[in-house]
mmCIF file of C-alpha atoms and ligand atoms in Angstrom:
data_model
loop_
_atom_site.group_PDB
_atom_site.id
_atom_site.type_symbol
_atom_site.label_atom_id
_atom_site.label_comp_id
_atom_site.label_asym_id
_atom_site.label_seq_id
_atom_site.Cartn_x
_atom_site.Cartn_y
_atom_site.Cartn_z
ATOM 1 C CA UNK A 1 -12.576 -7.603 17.001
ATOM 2 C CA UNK A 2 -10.834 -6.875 14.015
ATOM 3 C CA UNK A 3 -7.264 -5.317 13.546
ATOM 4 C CA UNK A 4 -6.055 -3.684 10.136
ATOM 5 C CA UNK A 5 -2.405 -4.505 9.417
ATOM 6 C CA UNK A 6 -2.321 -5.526 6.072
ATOM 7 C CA UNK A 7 -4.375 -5.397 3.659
ATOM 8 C CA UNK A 8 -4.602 -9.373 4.045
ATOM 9 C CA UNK A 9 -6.583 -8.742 7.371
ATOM 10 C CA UNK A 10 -9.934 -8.166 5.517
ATOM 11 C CA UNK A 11 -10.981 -10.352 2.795
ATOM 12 C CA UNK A 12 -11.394 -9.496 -0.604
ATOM 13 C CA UNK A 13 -15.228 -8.793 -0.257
ATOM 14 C CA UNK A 14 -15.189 -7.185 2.538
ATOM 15 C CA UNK A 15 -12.112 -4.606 1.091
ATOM 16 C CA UNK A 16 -14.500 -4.371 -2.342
ATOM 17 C CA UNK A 17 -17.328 -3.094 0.300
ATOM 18 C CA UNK A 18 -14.869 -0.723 1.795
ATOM 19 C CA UNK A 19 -14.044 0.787 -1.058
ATOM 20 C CA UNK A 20 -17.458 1.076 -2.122
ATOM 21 C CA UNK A 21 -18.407 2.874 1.075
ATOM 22 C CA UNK A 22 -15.458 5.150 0.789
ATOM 23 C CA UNK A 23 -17.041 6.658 -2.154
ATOM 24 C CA UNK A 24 -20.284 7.257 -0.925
ATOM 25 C CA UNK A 25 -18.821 8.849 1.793
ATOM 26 C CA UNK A 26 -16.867 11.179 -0.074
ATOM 27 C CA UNK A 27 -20.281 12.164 -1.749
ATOM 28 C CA UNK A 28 -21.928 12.815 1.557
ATOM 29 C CA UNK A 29 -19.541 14.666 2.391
ATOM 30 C CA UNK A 30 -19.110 16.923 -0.640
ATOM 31 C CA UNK A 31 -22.975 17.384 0.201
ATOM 32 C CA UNK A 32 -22.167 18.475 3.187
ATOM 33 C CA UNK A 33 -24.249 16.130 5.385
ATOM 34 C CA UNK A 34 -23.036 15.533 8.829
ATOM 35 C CA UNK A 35 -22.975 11.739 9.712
ATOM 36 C CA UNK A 36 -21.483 11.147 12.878
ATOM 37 C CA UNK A 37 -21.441 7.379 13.759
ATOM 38 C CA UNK A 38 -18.575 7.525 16.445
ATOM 39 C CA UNK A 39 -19.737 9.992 18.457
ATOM 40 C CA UNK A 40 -17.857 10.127 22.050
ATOM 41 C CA UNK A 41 -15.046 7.200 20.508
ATOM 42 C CA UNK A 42 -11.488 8.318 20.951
ATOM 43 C CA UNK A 43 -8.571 7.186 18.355
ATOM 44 C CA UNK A 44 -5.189 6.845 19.861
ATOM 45 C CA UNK A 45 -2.539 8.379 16.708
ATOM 46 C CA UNK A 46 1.153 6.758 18.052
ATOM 47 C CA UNK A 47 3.450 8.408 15.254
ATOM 48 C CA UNK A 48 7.347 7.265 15.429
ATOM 49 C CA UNK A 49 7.494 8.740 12.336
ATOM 50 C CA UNK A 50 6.871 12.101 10.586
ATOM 51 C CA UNK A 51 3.383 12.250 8.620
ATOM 52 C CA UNK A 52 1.498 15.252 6.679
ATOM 53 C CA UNK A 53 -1.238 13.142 5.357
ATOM 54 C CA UNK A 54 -2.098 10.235 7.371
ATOM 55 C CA UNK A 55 -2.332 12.517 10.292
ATOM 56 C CA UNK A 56 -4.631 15.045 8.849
ATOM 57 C CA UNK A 57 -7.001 12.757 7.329
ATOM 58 C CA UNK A 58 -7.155 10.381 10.546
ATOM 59 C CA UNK A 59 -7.661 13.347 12.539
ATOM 60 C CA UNK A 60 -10.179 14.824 10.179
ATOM 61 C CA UNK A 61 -11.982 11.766 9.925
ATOM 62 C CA UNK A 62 -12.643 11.381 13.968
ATOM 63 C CA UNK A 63 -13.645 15.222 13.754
ATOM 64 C CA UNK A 64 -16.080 14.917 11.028
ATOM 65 C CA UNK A 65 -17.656 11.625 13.013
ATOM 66 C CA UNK A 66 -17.988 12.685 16.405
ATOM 67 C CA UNK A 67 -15.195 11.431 18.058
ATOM 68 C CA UNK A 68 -11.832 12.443 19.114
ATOM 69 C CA UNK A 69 -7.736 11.834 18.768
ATOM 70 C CA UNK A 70 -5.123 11.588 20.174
ATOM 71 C CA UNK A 71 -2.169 12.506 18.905
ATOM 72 C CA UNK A 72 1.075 10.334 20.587
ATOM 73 C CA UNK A 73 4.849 11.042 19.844
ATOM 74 C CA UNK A 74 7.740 9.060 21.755
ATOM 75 C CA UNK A 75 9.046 12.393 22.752
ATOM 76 C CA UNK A 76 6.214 12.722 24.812
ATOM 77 C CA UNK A 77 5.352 9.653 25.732
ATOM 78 C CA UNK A 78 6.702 7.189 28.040
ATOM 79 C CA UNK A 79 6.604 5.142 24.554
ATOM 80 C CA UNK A 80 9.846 6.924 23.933
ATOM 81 C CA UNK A 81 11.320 5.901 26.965
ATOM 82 C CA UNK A 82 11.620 2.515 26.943
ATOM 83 C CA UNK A 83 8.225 1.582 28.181
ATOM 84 C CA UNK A 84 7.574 -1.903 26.919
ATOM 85 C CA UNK A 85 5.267 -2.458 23.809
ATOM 86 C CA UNK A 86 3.112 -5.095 25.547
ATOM 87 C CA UNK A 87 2.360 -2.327 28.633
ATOM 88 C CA UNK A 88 1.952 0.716 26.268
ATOM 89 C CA UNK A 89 -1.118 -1.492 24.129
ATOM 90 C CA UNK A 90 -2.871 -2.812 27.516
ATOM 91 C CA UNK A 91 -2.935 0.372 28.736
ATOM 92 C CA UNK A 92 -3.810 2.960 26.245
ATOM 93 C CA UNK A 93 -5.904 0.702 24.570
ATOM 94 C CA UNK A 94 -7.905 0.590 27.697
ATOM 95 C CA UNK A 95 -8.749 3.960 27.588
ATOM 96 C CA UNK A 96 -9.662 4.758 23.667
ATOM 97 C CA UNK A 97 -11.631 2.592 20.815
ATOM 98 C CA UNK A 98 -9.119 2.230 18.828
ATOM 99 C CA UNK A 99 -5.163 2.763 17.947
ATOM 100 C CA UNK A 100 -3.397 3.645 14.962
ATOM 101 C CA UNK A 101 0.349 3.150 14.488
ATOM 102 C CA UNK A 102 3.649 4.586 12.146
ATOM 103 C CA UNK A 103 6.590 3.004 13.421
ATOM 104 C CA UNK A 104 9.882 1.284 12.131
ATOM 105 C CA UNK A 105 8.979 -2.402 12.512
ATOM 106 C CA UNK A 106 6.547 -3.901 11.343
ATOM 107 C CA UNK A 107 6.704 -6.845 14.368
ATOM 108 C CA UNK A 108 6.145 -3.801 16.236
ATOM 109 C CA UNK A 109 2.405 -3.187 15.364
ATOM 110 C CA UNK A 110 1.801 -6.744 15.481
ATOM 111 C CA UNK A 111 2.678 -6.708 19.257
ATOM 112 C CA UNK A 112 0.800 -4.200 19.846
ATOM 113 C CA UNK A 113 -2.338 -5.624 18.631
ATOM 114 C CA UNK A 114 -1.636 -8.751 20.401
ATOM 115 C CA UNK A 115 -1.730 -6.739 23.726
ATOM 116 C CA UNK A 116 -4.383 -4.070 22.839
ATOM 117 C CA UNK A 117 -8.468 -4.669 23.764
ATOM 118 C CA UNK A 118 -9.347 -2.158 21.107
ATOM 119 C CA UNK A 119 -8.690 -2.645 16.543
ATOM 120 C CA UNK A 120 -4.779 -1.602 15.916
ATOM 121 C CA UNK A 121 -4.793 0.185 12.517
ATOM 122 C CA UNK A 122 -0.738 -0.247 10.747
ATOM 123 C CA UNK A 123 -0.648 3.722 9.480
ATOM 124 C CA UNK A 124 2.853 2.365 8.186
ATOM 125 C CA UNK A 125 5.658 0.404 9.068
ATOM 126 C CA UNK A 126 8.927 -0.355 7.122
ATOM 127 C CA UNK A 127 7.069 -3.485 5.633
ATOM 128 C CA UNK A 128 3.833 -1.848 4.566
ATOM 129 C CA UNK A 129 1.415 0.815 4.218
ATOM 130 C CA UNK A 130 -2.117 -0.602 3.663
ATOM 131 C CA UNK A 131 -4.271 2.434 4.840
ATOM 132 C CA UNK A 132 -2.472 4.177 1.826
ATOM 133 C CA UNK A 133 -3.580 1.536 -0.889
ATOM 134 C CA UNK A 134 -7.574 1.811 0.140
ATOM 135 C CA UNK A 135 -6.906 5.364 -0.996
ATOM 136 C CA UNK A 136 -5.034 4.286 -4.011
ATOM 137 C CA UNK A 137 -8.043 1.339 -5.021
ATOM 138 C CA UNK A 138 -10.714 4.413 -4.461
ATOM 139 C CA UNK A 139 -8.980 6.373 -6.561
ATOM 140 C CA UNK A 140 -8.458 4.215 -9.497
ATOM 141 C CA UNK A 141 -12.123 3.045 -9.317
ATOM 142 C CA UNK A 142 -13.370 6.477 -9.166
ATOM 143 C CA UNK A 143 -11.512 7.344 -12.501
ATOM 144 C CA UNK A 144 -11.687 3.907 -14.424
ATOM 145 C CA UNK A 145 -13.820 1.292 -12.686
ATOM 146 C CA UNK A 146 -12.867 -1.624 -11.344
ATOM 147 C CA UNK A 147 -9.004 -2.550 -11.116
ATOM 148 C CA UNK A 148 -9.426 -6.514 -11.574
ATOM 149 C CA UNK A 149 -7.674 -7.565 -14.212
ATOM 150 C CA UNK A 150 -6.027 -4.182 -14.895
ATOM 151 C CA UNK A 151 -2.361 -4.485 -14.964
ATOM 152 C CA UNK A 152 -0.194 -2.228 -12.695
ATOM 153 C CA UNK A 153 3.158 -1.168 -12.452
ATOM 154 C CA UNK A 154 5.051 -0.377 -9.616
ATOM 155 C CA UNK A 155 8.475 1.194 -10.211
ATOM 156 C CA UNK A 156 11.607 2.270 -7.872
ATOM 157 C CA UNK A 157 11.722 0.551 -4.381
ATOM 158 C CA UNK A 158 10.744 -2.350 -3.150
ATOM 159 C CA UNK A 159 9.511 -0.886 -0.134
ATOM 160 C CA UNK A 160 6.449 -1.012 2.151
ATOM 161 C CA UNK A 161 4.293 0.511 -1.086
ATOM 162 C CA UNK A 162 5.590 -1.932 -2.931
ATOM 163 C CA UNK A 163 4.652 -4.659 -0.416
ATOM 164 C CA UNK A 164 1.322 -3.495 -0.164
ATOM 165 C CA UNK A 165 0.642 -3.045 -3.970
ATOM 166 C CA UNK A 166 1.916 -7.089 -3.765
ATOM 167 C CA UNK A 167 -1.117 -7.752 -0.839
ATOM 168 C CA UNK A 168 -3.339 -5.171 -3.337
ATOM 169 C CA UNK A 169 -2.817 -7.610 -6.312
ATOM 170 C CA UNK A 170 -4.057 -10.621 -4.832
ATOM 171 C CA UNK A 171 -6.986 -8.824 -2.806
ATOM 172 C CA UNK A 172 -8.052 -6.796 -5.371
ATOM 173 C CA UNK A 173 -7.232 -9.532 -8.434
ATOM 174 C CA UNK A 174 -4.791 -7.190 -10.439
ATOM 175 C CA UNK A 175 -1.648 -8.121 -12.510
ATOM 176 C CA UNK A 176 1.611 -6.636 -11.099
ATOM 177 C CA UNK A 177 5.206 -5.948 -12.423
ATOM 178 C CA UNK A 178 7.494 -4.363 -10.492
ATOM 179 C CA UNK A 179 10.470 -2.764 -12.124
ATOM 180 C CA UNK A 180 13.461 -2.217 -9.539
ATOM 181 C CA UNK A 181 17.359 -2.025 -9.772
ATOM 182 C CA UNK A 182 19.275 -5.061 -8.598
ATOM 183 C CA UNK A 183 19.461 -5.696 -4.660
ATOM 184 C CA UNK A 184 16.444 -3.087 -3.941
ATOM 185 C CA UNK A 185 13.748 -6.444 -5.389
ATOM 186 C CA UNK A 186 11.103 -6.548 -2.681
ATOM 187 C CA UNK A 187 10.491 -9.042 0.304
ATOM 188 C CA UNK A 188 11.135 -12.419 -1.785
ATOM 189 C CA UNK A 189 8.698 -13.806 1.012
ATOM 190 C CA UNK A 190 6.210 -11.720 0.719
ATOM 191 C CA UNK A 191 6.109 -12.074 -3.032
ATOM 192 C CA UNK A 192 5.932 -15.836 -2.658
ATOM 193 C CA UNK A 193 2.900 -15.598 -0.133
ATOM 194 C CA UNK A 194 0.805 -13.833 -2.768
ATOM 195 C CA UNK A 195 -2.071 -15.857 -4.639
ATOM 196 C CA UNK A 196 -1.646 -13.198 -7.648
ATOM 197 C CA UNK A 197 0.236 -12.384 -11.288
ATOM 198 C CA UNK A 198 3.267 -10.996 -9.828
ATOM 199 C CA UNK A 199 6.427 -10.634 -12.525
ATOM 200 C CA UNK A 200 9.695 -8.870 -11.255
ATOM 201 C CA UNK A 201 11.931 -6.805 -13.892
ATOM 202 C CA UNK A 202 15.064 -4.653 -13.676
ATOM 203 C CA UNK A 203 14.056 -2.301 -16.838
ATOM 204 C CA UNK A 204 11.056 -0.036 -15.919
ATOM 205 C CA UNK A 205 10.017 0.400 -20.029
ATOM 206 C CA UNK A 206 9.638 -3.130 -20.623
ATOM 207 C CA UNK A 207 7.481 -3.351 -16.925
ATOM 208 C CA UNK A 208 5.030 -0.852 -18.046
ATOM 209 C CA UNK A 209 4.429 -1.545 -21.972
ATOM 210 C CA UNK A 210 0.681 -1.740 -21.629
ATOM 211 C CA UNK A 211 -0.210 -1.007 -18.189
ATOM 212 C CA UNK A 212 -3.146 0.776 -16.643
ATOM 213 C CA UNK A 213 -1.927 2.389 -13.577
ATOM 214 C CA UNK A 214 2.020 3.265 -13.101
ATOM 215 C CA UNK A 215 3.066 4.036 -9.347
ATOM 216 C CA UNK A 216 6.187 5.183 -8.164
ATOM 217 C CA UNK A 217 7.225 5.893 -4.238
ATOM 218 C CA UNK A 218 10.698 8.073 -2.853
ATOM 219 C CA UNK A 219 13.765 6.067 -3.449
ATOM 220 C CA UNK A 220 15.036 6.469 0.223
ATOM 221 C CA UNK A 221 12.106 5.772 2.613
ATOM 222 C CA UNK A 222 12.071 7.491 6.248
ATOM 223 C CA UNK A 223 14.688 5.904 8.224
ATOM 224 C CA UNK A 224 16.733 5.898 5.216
ATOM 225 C CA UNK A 225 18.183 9.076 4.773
ATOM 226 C CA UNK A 226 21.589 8.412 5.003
ATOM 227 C CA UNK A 227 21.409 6.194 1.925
ATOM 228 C CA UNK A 228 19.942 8.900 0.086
ATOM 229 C CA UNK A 229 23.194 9.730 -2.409
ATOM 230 C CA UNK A 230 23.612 5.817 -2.954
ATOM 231 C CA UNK A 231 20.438 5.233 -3.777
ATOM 232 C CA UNK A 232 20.023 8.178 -5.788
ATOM 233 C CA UNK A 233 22.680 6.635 -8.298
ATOM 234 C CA UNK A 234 20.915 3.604 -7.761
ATOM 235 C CA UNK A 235 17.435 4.463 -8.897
ATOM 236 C CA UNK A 236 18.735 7.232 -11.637
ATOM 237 C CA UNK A 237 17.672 4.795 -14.491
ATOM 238 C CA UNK A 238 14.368 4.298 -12.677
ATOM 239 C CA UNK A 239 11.907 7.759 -12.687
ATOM 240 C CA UNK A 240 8.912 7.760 -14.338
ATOM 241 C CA UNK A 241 8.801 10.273 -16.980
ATOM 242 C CA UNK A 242 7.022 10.682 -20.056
ATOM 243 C CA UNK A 243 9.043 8.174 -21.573
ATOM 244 C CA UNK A 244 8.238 5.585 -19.598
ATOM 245 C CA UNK A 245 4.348 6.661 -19.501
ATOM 246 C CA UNK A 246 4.368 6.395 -23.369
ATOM 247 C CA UNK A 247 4.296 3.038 -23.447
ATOM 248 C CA UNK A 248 1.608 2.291 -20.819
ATOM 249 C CA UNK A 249 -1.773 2.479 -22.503
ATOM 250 C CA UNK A 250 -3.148 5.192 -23.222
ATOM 251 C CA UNK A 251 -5.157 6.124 -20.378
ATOM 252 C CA UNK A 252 -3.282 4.931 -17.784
ATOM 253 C CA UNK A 253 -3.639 6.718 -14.402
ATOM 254 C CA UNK A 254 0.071 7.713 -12.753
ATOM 255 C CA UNK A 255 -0.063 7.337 -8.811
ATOM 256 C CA UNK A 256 2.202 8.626 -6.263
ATOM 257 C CA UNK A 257 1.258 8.165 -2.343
ATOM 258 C CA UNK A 258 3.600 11.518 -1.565
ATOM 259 C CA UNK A 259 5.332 13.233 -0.849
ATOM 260 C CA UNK A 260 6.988 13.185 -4.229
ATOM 261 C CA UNK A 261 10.804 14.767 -5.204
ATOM 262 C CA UNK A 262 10.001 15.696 -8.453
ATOM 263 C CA UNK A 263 13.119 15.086 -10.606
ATOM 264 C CA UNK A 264 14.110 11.658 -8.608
ATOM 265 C CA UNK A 265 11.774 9.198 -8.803
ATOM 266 C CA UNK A 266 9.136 10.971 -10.574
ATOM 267 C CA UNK A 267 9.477 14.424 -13.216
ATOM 268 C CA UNK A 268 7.270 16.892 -12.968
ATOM 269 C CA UNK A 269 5.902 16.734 -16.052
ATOM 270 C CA UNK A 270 4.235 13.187 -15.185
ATOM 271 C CA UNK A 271 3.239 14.229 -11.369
ATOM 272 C CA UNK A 272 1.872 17.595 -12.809
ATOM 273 C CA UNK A 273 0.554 16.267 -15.716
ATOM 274 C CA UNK A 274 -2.911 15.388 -17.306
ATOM 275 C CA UNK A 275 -2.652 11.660 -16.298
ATOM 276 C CA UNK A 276 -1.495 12.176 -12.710
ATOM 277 C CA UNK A 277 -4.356 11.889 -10.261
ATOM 278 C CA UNK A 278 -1.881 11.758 -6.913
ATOM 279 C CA UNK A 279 -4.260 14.925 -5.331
ATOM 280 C CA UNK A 280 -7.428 12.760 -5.676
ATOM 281 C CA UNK A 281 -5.461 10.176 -4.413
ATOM 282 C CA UNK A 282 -4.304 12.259 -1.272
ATOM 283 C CA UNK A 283 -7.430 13.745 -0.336
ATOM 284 C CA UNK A 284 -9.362 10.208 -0.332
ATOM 285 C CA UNK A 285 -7.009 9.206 2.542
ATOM 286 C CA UNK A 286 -9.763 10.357 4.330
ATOM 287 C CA UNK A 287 -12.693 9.239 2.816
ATOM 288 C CA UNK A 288 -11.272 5.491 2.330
ATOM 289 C CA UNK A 289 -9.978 5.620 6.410
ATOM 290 C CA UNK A 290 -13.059 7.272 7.474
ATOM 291 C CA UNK A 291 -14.825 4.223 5.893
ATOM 292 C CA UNK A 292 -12.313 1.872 7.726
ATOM 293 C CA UNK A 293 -12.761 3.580 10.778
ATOM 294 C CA UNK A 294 -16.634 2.837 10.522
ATOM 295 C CA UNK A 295 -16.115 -0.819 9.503
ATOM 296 C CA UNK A 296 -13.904 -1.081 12.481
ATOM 297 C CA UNK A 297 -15.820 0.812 14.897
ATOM 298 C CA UNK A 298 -19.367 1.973 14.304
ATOM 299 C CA UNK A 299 -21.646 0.072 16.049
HETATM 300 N N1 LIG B 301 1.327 9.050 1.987
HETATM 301 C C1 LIG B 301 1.515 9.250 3.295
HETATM 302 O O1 LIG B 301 1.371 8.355 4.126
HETATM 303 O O2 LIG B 301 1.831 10.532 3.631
HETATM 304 P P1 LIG B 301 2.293 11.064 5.061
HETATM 305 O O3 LIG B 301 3.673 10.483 5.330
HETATM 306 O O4 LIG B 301 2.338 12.554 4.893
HETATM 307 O O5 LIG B 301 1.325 10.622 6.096
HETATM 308 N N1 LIG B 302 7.950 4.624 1.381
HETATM 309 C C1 LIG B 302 7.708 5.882 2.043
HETATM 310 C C2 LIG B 302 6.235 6.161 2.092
HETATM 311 C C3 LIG B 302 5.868 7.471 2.759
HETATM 312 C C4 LIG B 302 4.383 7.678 2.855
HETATM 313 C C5 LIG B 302 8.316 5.857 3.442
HETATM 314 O O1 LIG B 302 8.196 4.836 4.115
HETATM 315 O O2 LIG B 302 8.914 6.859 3.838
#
């Protein structure tokens, strides 16, 4: 059995097949075809945090292969009552095929895995988001072709995007610069652990001079709103606008995992613009989970 809670949990081959299958996917379902490999299998959705996207597109996905959800909030749940991690995993997972999990930490998910019979799935935490960068890798392959080699830029926060752009660019074999203000640097550790090209700056033009794919993320993640005015003054030097996409190459591909606050982080001539492909990048939440979901699951 096989949990997804980093992008680290699957090797590099079998994340290039993923991907692969993700697309074809997508085309069977454009065609319309109806493929329904988990017929009668039940996900479990636990969300401790608010979600447009990864809900609809996990919920979706069950739909459109013959299973089921559930969807779980700690308001209703004994979850939200103090009910211990360890109890809530033995016994939910004893009753569906598989969980998936948006909480606060990340130690939180890997408890619950520990205790669960049935694949966890991290739908984020505060330390990553990996479900959101199979999207991302579809996306860019769908528009350019492969991503080794290519040389991304991520630019704000070093937050759980940013941590899984760092698993991305050793599991995928891209070059990485991150461009963030001083004190908001991601998980030293985590940056350490990577087997990739990895370069940290503070200036977001000289990070992206050249680079194929720029990415950007809110500057105050959930469970961070009160910080929202200090980091607003924080990050002001740090939006990507069409300065800053004028000196990536040429074709470079702008990325956003949303939702976006055009005029912070990102302006809306980039996120609106011809280079921006964050609504391809949206909508293949559910073709690149759907072909998680069968690697996980299908029989
Ligand atoms: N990108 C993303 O995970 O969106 P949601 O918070 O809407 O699920
Ligand atoms: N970094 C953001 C991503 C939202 C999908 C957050 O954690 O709120």
């Amino acid at each position: 059995m096989k949990h997804f809670l980093t992008l680290k949990d699957l090797t590099p081959a079998e994340l290039k097949l993923l991907i692969n299958r993700a697309i074809e996917l997508k085309k069977l379902h454009k065609h319309g075809e109806i493929y329904q490999p988990l017929t009668g299998k039940v996900l479990a959705m636990i969300f401790e945090k608010s979600s447009t996207r990864t809900r609809v597109s996990f919920e979706s996905a069950m739909v459109q292969f013959g299973g089921g959800s559930i969807f779980l909030s700690p308001d209703d749940t004994q979850l939200g009552r103090g009910e211990p991690v360890e109890d809530s995993a033995r016994v939910i997972s004893s009753m569906v095929d598989a969980v998936m999990i948006r909480t606060f930490e990340h130690s939180k998910v890997e408890t619950f895995a520990k205790y669960s019979s049935v694949p966890v799935i991290n739908a984020l935490t505060d330390e990553f988001h990996p479900c959101q960068l199979l999207a991302d890798m579809q996306t860019y392959q769908e528009h350019r072709g492969s991503i080794e080699g290519k040389k991304v830029v991520w630019i704000g926060d070093g937050n759980n995007m940013c941590h899984s752009y760092i698993n991305a660019a050793q599991q995928f074999g891209f070059e990485l610069h991150i461009a963030t203000p001083k004190g908001y640097e991601p998980d030293q550790a985590i940056v350490d652990a990577a087997d990739a090209t990895i370069q940290l700056f503070n200036d977001p033009i000289a990070a992206t001079q050249g680079a194929d794919l720029v990415v950007t993320d809110v500057w105050a993640s959930m469970g961070q709103e009160e910080e929202q005015r200090k980091r607003e003054l924080a990050f002001a030097d740090f939006q990507v606008n069409s300065a800053v996409m004028a000196v990536a190459a040429k074709d470079a591909l702008f990325m956003h995992c949303l939702p976006a606050h055009r005029g912070e982080e990102v302006s809306a001539e980039v996120i609106d613009g011809a280079q921006s492909v964050v609504w391809d990048e949206a909508e293949n939440r559910l073709h690149a989970q759907k072909a998680l979901l069968e690697f996980l699951l299908a029989d």
